[in-house]
Coordinates of C-alpha atoms and ligand atoms in Angstrom, one line a residue:
M1 CA -37.0 -32.2 -35.1
T2 CA -36.2 -28.7 -36.5
T3 CA -39.8 -27.6 -36.1
V4 CA -39.7 -28.5 -32.4
D5 CA -36.2 -27.3 -31.8
A6 CA -36.5 -23.9 -33.5
P7 CA -39.1 -22.3 -31.2
L8 CA -37.4 -23.8 -28.2
T9 CA -34.1 -22.3 -29.2
A10 CA -35.8 -18.9 -29.8
A11 CA -37.5 -19.0 -26.4
A12 CA -34.1 -20.0 -24.8
A13 CA -32.4 -17.1 -26.6
D14 CA -35.1 -14.7 -25.5
E15 CA -34.8 -15.8 -21.9
L16 CA -31.1 -14.9 -22.1
S17 CA -31.7 -11.5 -23.5
V18 CA -31.1 -9.8 -20.2
W19 CA -27.8 -11.8 -19.6
P20 CA -24.4 -10.6 -20.7
A21 CA -23.9 -11.1 -24.5
S22 CA -21.2 -13.8 -23.8
T23 CA -23.8 -16.0 -21.9
A24 CA -24.2 -19.5 -23.4
P25 CA -26.1 -22.6 -22.2
L26 CA -24.0 -25.7 -21.5
P27 CA -25.2 -29.3 -22.1
C28 CA -25.1 -30.0 -18.4
G29 CA -27.8 -27.4 -17.7
D30 CA -25.3 -24.8 -16.5
L31 CA -24.7 -21.4 -18.1
E32 CA -21.3 -20.0 -18.9
V33 CA -20.6 -16.2 -18.7
G34 CA -17.4 -14.9 -20.2
G35 CA -16.5 -18.5 -21.0
V36 CA -16.7 -19.5 -17.4
P37 CA -19.4 -22.0 -16.1
L38 CA -21.4 -20.4 -13.2
A39 CA -21.2 -23.7 -11.2
E40 CA -17.4 -23.5 -11.4
V41 CA -17.4 -19.9 -10.1
A42 CA -19.7 -21.0 -7.2
D43 CA -17.4 -23.9 -6.3
R44 CA -14.2 -21.9 -6.5
F45 CA -15.3 -18.7 -4.8
G46 CA -18.3 -19.9 -2.7
T47 CA -21.7 -18.3 -2.7
P48 CA -23.2 -15.8 -2.8
V49 CA -20.9 -14.5 -5.5
Y50 CA -21.1 -11.7 -8.0
L51 CA -19.7 -12.1 -11.5
L52 CA -18.8 -9.1 -13.7
D53 CA -18.3 -9.7 -17.4
E54 CA -15.4 -7.6 -18.5
A55 CA -16.3 -7.6 -22.2
E56 CA -19.9 -6.5 -21.4
V57 CA -18.7 -3.5 -19.4
R58 CA -16.3 -2.5 -22.1
E59 CA -18.8 -3.1 -24.9
R60 CA -21.3 -0.8 -23.1
C61 CA -18.7 1.9 -22.7
R62 CA -18.0 1.6 -26.4
L63 CA -21.7 1.8 -27.2
Y64 CA -21.9 5.2 -25.4
A65 CA -18.7 6.5 -27.0
H66 CA -20.1 5.5 -30.4
A67 CA -23.6 6.9 -29.8
F68 CA -22.2 10.2 -28.3
P69 CA -19.0 10.8 -30.3
H70 CA -18.6 14.4 -29.2
A71 CA -19.7 14.1 -25.6
D72 CA -17.8 13.4 -22.4
I73 CA -19.0 10.1 -20.9
R74 CA -18.7 9.9 -17.1
Y75 CA -19.6 6.6 -15.6
A76 CA -21.7 7.1 -12.4
A77 CA -19.5 5.2 -9.9
K78 CA -22.3 4.8 -7.4
A79 CA -23.8 2.1 -9.5
F80 CA -20.8 -0.1 -8.7
L81 CA -17.2 0.8 -8.1
C82 CA -14.0 -1.1 -7.5
R83 CA -10.5 -0.5 -8.8
T84 CA -10.9 -3.0 -11.6
V85 CA -14.1 -1.4 -13.0
A86 CA -12.6 2.1 -12.6
R87 CA -9.6 0.9 -14.7
W88 CA -11.8 -0.7 -17.4
V89 CA -13.9 2.4 -17.9
A90 CA -10.9 4.7 -17.9
E91 CA -9.2 2.5 -20.5
E92 CA -12.3 2.8 -22.6
G93 CA -11.9 6.6 -22.5
L94 CA -14.6 7.4 -20.0
G95 CA -14.4 9.5 -16.9
L96 CA -16.2 9.1 -13.6
D97 CA -19.0 10.7 -11.7
V98 CA -18.4 10.4 -8.0
C99 CA -20.3 11.5 -4.9
S100 CA -17.9 11.2 -2.0
A101 CA -14.3 11.5 -1.0
G102 CA -14.2 7.7 -0.8
E103 CA -15.3 7.1 -4.4
L104 CA -13.0 9.9 -5.5
E105 CA -9.9 8.5 -3.7
L106 CA -10.5 5.0 -5.0
A107 CA -11.0 6.3 -8.6
V108 CA -7.8 8.3 -8.5
A109 CA -5.8 5.5 -6.9
A110 CA -7.1 3.2 -9.7
G111 CA -5.6 5.6 -12.3
V112 CA -8.6 7.6 -13.5
P113 CA -7.3 11.0 -14.5
P114 CA -8.7 13.5 -12.0
D115 CA -9.7 16.0 -14.7
R116 CA -12.1 13.4 -16.1
I117 CA -13.9 13.2 -12.7
I118 CA -17.0 15.1 -11.6
L119 CA -17.9 15.4 -7.9
H120 CA -21.6 15.4 -7.2
G121 CA -23.6 15.5 -3.9
N122 CA -26.5 17.4 -2.3
A123 CA -24.5 17.7 0.9
K124 CA -20.8 17.5 0.3
S125 CA -18.8 17.2 3.5
P126 CA -15.7 19.3 4.2
D127 CA -13.7 16.1 3.4
D128 CA -15.4 15.7 0.1
L129 CA -14.6 19.2 -1.0
S130 CA -11.0 19.2 0.3
A131 CA -10.3 15.9 -1.5
A132 CA -11.8 17.3 -4.7
L133 CA -9.5 20.4 -4.5
R134 CA -6.4 18.4 -3.4
L135 CA -6.8 15.9 -6.2
G136 CA -7.9 18.4 -8.8
V137 CA -11.2 17.0 -10.0
G138 CA -12.4 18.2 -13.4
R139 CA -15.8 19.6 -12.2
I140 CA -17.7 20.1 -9.0
T141 CA -21.5 20.3 -9.3
I142 CA -23.0 23.0 -7.1
D143 CA -26.1 21.7 -5.5
S144 CA -27.0 24.4 -2.9
M145 CA -26.6 28.1 -2.2
S146 CA -24.5 27.6 0.9
E147 CA -22.0 25.4 -1.0
I148 CA -21.0 28.3 -3.3
T149 CA -19.3 30.4 -0.5
R150 CA -18.1 27.3 1.2
L151 CA -16.3 26.1 -1.9
A152 CA -15.0 29.5 -2.8
A153 CA -13.6 29.9 0.7
A154 CA -11.7 26.6 0.4
V155 CA -9.9 27.7 -2.7
G156 CA -6.4 29.0 -1.9
P157 CA -5.4 32.5 -3.0
H158 CA -2.8 31.1 -5.5
D159 CA -5.0 28.2 -6.7
E160 CA -6.5 28.0 -10.2
R161 CA -10.2 28.8 -10.5
V162 CA -12.3 25.7 -9.7
K163 CA -14.6 24.6 -12.6
V164 CA -18.1 24.1 -11.5
L165 CA -21.5 23.1 -13.0
V166 CA -24.8 24.0 -11.4
R167 CA -27.3 21.2 -10.8
V168 CA -30.6 22.5 -12.1
V169 CA -34.0 20.9 -11.3
P170 CA -36.0 21.1 -14.6
G171 CA -39.3 20.2 -13.0
I172 CA -39.8 16.8 -14.8
S173 CA -41.1 13.6 -13.3
A174 CA -39.3 10.6 -14.7
G175 CA -37.9 7.4 -13.4
A176 CA -39.3 4.0 -12.4
H177 CA -40.0 4.7 -8.7
E178 CA -40.7 7.8 -6.6
K179 CA -37.5 7.2 -4.6
I180 CA -35.4 7.5 -7.8
Q181 CA -37.1 10.5 -9.4
T182 CA -34.8 13.5 -9.1
G183 CA -36.2 15.9 -11.8
T184 CA -38.9 17.5 -9.6
G185 CA -39.0 20.1 -6.8
A186 CA -40.3 17.5 -4.4
Q187 CA -36.9 15.9 -3.8
K188 CA -33.6 17.0 -2.2
F189 CA -31.3 17.4 -5.2
G190 CA -30.4 20.5 -7.2
L191 CA -31.7 24.1 -7.5
S192 CA -35.1 24.7 -9.1
M193 CA -35.4 26.7 -12.3
T194 CA -39.1 27.2 -11.7
D195 CA -38.8 29.2 -8.5
G196 CA -35.7 31.0 -9.7
S197 CA -33.2 29.5 -7.2
A198 CA -31.0 28.1 -10.0
Q199 CA -30.8 31.6 -11.6
H200 CA -30.0 33.1 -8.2
A201 CA -27.2 30.5 -7.6
I202 CA -25.8 31.2 -11.1
A203 CA -25.6 34.9 -10.5
R204 CA -23.9 34.2 -7.2
I205 CA -21.3 31.9 -8.8
L206 CA -20.6 34.3 -11.6
A207 CA -19.7 36.9 -8.9
Q208 CA -17.2 34.5 -7.2
P209 CA -13.7 35.0 -8.7
E210 CA -12.5 31.6 -7.3
L211 CA -15.2 29.7 -9.3
E212 CA -15.5 29.2 -13.0
L213 CA -19.0 28.2 -14.1
T214 CA -18.6 26.0 -17.2
G215 CA -22.2 25.0 -17.6
L216 CA -25.4 23.3 -16.4
H217 CA -26.3 19.9 -15.1
C218 CA -29.5 18.0 -14.7
H219 CA -30.3 14.4 -13.8
L220 CA -33.9 13.4 -14.1
G221 CA -34.0 10.1 -12.2
S222 CA -33.1 6.5 -12.7
Q223 CA -34.4 3.5 -14.7
I224 CA -36.0 5.8 -17.3
T225 CA -37.0 3.8 -20.4
S226 CA -38.3 6.6 -22.7
V227 CA -36.5 9.3 -24.6
K228 CA -39.3 11.8 -24.0
P229 CA -38.4 13.2 -20.6
Y230 CA -34.8 13.8 -21.9
L231 CA -36.3 15.8 -24.8
T232 CA -38.4 17.9 -22.4
A233 CA -35.3 18.4 -20.2
V234 CA -33.2 19.6 -23.2
R235 CA -35.9 22.1 -24.2
R236 CA -36.1 23.5 -20.6
M237 CA -32.3 23.6 -20.3
T238 CA -31.8 25.4 -23.7
G239 CA -34.6 27.8 -22.6
L240 CA -32.6 28.5 -19.4
M241 CA -29.4 28.9 -21.4
A242 CA -31.0 31.6 -23.5
R243 CA -32.3 33.5 -20.4
L244 CA -28.9 33.3 -18.7
H245 CA -27.3 34.6 -21.9
R246 CA -29.7 37.5 -22.0
S247 CA -29.6 38.3 -18.2
Y248 CA -25.8 37.8 -17.5
G249 CA -24.2 37.5 -20.9
F250 CA -23.3 34.0 -19.7
T251 CA -22.5 31.4 -22.3
T252 CA -23.2 27.8 -21.3
R253 CA -20.2 25.8 -22.6
E254 CA -21.2 22.4 -21.1
L255 CA -24.5 20.7 -20.7
D256 CA -24.6 17.7 -18.5
L257 CA -27.7 15.6 -18.9
G258 CA -26.9 13.1 -16.1
G259 CA -27.8 9.4 -16.4
G260 CA -30.9 7.4 -15.6
H261 CA -30.9 5.2 -18.7
G262 CA -33.1 2.2 -18.0
I263 CA -32.1 -1.4 -18.5
A264 CA -34.2 -4.6 -18.7
Y265 CA -34.1 -6.8 -15.6
R266 CA -36.5 -9.4 -17.0
P267 CA -36.9 -10.6 -20.7
E268 CA -40.3 -8.9 -21.0
E269 CA -38.9 -5.5 -20.1
S270 CA -37.3 -3.0 -22.4
A271 CA -34.2 -0.8 -22.1
L272 CA -33.8 2.8 -23.1
D273 CA -32.6 3.0 -26.7
I274 CA -29.2 4.8 -26.3
T275 CA -28.8 5.4 -30.1
A276 CA -32.3 7.0 -30.3
L277 CA -31.5 9.0 -27.2
A278 CA -28.3 10.3 -28.7
R279 CA -29.9 11.2 -32.0
T280 CA -32.9 13.0 -30.4
V281 CA -30.9 14.9 -27.8
R282 CA -28.4 16.1 -30.3
A283 CA -31.0 17.3 -32.8
E284 CA -32.9 19.1 -30.0
I285 CA -29.8 20.9 -28.7
F286 CA -28.8 22.0 -32.1
Q287 CA -32.3 23.3 -32.9
G288 CA -32.7 25.0 -29.5
C289 CA -29.3 26.7 -29.7
A290 CA -29.8 27.8 -33.3
A291 CA -33.2 29.3 -32.5
A292 CA -31.7 31.3 -29.6
G293 CA -28.5 32.2 -31.4
L294 CA -26.3 30.3 -28.9
P295 CA -23.2 28.2 -29.5
V296 CA -23.8 24.5 -29.1
P297 CA -22.5 23.4 -25.7
R298 CA -20.4 20.3 -25.2
L299 CA -22.5 17.4 -24.0
I300 CA -21.8 15.4 -20.8
I301 CA -23.6 12.1 -20.1
E302 CA -23.4 10.1 -16.9
P303 CA -24.7 6.5 -17.3
G304 CA -24.3 4.2 -14.3
R305 CA -26.8 1.4 -14.3
A306 CA -26.6 1.0 -18.1
I307 CA -22.9 0.3 -18.0
A308 CA -22.6 -2.0 -15.0
G309 CA -26.1 -3.4 -14.5
P310 CA -26.3 -5.9 -17.4
A311 CA -22.7 -7.0 -16.9
G312 CA -23.3 -8.4 -13.5
V313 CA -24.7 -11.8 -12.4
A314 CA -25.4 -12.9 -8.8
V315 CA -25.1 -16.6 -8.0
Y316 CA -26.7 -17.9 -4.8
R317 CA -27.1 -21.4 -3.3
V318 CA -30.5 -22.6 -2.2
L319 CA -30.5 -23.3 1.6
A320 CA -34.2 -24.2 2.2
V321 CA -37.4 -24.8 0.3
K322 CA -40.6 -24.3 2.3
H323 CA -44.2 -25.0 1.2
T324 CA -46.9 -23.0 3.0
E325 CA -50.7 -23.1 2.2
S326 CA -50.4 -20.4 -0.3
R327 CA -46.8 -20.3 -1.5
T328 CA -43.5 -22.1 -2.1
F329 CA -40.5 -20.2 -0.6
V330 CA -37.1 -20.8 -2.0
A331 CA -34.5 -19.4 0.4
V332 CA -31.0 -18.6 -0.7
D333 CA -27.7 -17.7 1.1
G334 CA -27.9 -14.0 0.2
G335 CA -30.6 -11.4 0.1
M336 CA -31.3 -7.8 1.1
S337 CA -27.8 -7.3 2.4
D338 CA -26.3 -7.8 -1.1
N339 CA -29.4 -6.7 -3.1
P340 CA -31.6 -4.2 -1.3
R341 CA -33.4 -3.1 -4.5
P342 CA -36.6 -5.3 -4.2
A343 CA -37.1 -4.0 -0.6
L344 CA -36.3 -0.4 -1.6
Y345 CA -38.1 0.0 -4.9
G346 CA -40.2 -3.1 -5.3
V347 CA -38.3 -4.2 -8.4
R348 CA -38.6 -7.7 -9.9
Y349 CA -36.0 -10.1 -11.1
A350 CA -35.9 -13.3 -13.2
P351 CA -33.7 -15.8 -11.3
R352 CA -32.8 -19.1 -13.0
L353 CA -31.6 -22.5 -11.9
V354 CA -28.1 -23.1 -13.0
G355 CA -25.6 -25.9 -12.6
R356 CA -27.9 -28.8 -13.4
L357 CA -30.6 -29.9 -15.8
S358 CA -34.1 -30.3 -14.3
P359 CA -36.6 -32.8 -15.7
A360 CA -39.4 -31.1 -13.7
G361 CA -41.9 -28.6 -15.1
P362 CA -42.1 -25.1 -13.8
A363 CA -43.6 -24.2 -10.5
R364 CA -44.5 -20.7 -9.2
V365 CA -42.2 -19.9 -6.3
T366 CA -41.0 -16.9 -4.2
V367 CA -37.3 -16.5 -3.9
V368 CA -36.3 -15.0 -0.5
G369 CA -33.1 -14.1 1.2
R370 CA -31.7 -15.4 4.5
H371 CA -32.2 -12.2 6.5
C372 CA -34.4 -11.7 9.5
E373 CA -36.9 -9.5 7.7
A374 CA -40.1 -10.6 6.1
G375 CA -39.5 -8.1 3.3
D376 CA -36.3 -9.8 2.3
I377 CA -37.7 -11.1 -1.0
L378 CA -35.6 -11.3 -4.1
A379 CA -38.3 -12.4 -6.6
S380 CA -42.0 -12.9 -6.0
D381 CA -44.0 -15.5 -7.8
V382 CA -41.5 -16.5 -10.5
P383 CA -41.3 -19.8 -12.4
L384 CA -38.5 -22.2 -11.3
P385 CA -38.3 -26.0 -11.8
G386 CA -40.7 -27.8 -9.5
D387 CA -37.9 -30.0 -8.1
I388 CA -35.8 -27.1 -6.8
R389 CA -34.0 -28.2 -3.6
P390 CA -31.4 -27.2 -1.1
G391 CA -27.9 -27.2 -2.7
D392 CA -29.2 -25.9 -6.1
L393 CA -27.6 -22.8 -7.6
L394 CA -29.8 -19.8 -8.6
A395 CA -28.4 -17.1 -10.8
V396 CA -29.9 -13.6 -11.1
P397 CA -29.0 -11.5 -14.2
A398 CA -28.7 -7.7 -14.5
A399 CA -27.1 -7.7 -11.0
G400 CA -24.2 -5.4 -11.7
A401 CA -25.6 -2.0 -10.6
Y402 CA -27.0 -0.8 -7.2
H403 CA -26.6 -4.2 -5.5
L404 CA -23.1 -4.4 -4.0
S405 CA -22.7 -0.6 -4.0
M406 CA -25.7 -0.5 -1.6
A407 CA -24.8 -3.7 0.3
S408 CA -25.0 -3.7 4.0
A409 CA -23.6 -5.6 7.0
Y410 CA -27.2 -6.6 8.1
N411 CA -27.1 -9.7 10.2
L412 CA -23.3 -9.7 9.9
V413 CA -23.3 -12.2 7.0
G414 CA -20.5 -10.4 5.2
R415 CA -20.6 -8.9 1.7
P416 CA -20.1 -11.2 -1.3
P417 CA -17.0 -11.3 -3.4
V418 CA -16.8 -9.9 -7.0
V419 CA -15.2 -12.1 -9.7
A420 CA -14.3 -10.7 -13.1
V421 CA -14.8 -13.1 -16.0
A422 CA -13.3 -12.8 -19.5
D423 CA -12.2 -15.2 -22.2
G424 CA -12.7 -18.3 -20.1
H425 CA -10.9 -17.0 -17.1
S426 CA -12.2 -15.9 -13.7
R427 CA -10.3 -13.8 -11.2
L428 CA -11.2 -12.4 -7.8
V429 CA -11.3 -8.6 -7.8
V430 CA -13.1 -7.9 -4.5
R431 CA -12.8 -10.6 -1.8
R432 CA -15.6 -11.7 0.5
E433 CA -16.1 -9.7 3.7
S434 CA -15.0 -12.0 6.5
L435 CA -16.1 -12.2 10.1
D436 CA -12.7 -10.7 11.0
D437 CA -13.4 -7.7 8.7
L438 CA -16.6 -7.1 10.5
S439 CA -15.4 -7.7 14.1
S440 CA -12.2 -5.6 13.6
R441 CA -14.4 -2.5 13.6
D442 CA -16.0 -3.4 16.9
V443 CA -13.4 -2.0 19.2
G444 CA -15.7 -2.5 22.3
Ligands
PLP1 C1 -27.2 8.3 -10.0 C2 -26.7 9.4 -10.9 C3 -26.3 9.0 -12.2 C4 -26.5 7.6 -12.8 O1 -27.8 7.2 -12.8 P1 -28.1 5.8 -13.5 O2 -29.5 5.6 -13.3 O3 -27.3 4.7 -12.8 O4 -27.7 5.9 -14.9 C5 -25.8 10.0 -13.0 N1 -25.7 11.3 -12.6 C6 -26.0 11.6 -11.3 C7 -25.9 13.0 -10.9 C8 -26.5 10.7 -10.4 O5 -26.9 11.0 -9.2

């Protein structure tokens, strides 16, 4: 028995490697997350539904705080933001990186101290800037030349100087997909250090009495799984710091390396090693600064996906199973309106049957959504039990980041609710979008 059981158990454990740490199989074939069976959540809150494992979010915040003990950790709110998550990360000592007045207002209303908030954005609206000034955010990241005078003009004559960072494009290609690479000159974010526009902007900021430049920011892209591009970025940034010191006598007090830390969506994928990242980055900054005779700047890190992504699970109900000549399609009650990532970036997921045991062997199927779009595919060519049928529940792990924050009202199906789970309890933190919600905007 043990010889048969042991490899099975190891394989089962491996399959759960991309699920929250609290995930455990139940004898009935279901899984529990945060001590709550997924079928129970589906019954109680309906489907599709998103679960967020509180302990997993908190544990990931602690992992960062531990790996970067002398850095400011700013959770990138665009990965997923609601009041509850803002509160969890703030309680863990993190701040927030926001990119609109909306995210900013929500964060402050949830109790995140404004001085722990950074406002980003390649095209900040007048509302974004006035909300930032009114609420007193900690830093504003300058992303264009025109923004410098616009921001300076918005600062009142008796106001304190506004602390700003400059978003520098270091000229590095990194990230899992062209649409999420932000380290090169071929995309819209930041000011290039290779064509001199970053240096030009810095000179301009230093001449603005309303603004106080505290340091430099760069963000290479998203879903990066190697330490290497960060190492190259630190080298280029410390090089720039040395040149700025020589040219303007400017001392960079803060170095913000952005986020982009990759996670595993499927058991065969690997995540970026945060401890290795911290060690390597720290060593490189120390060495670069020592060589140039510069003081070591305070580090800022902005993880988004790596905090929220692995803590989320999406649960769908199967609505239809269709066999064509070439494929079996399993259609669920959600899709690209709650998870646009497969359509946007061609990413792949590992869905799993939950809620019952299946005696059937695996079949290769394509899991699709319910939307009127042929590209509405959640997972192509994945193994699921051959007897999968309407009414079954499918769960998708690593669903906590860039799903609901990018959700749409496509086909007016309404966005799914978010349920927080912890210690055997589940509670609704964002309710389902109703038809009334949707129709109330249509004032006709
Ligand atoms: C999106 C973004 C992040 C977070 O990226 P992740 O890939 O979610 O870690 C951090 N900083 C900035 C400026 C961003 O735009």
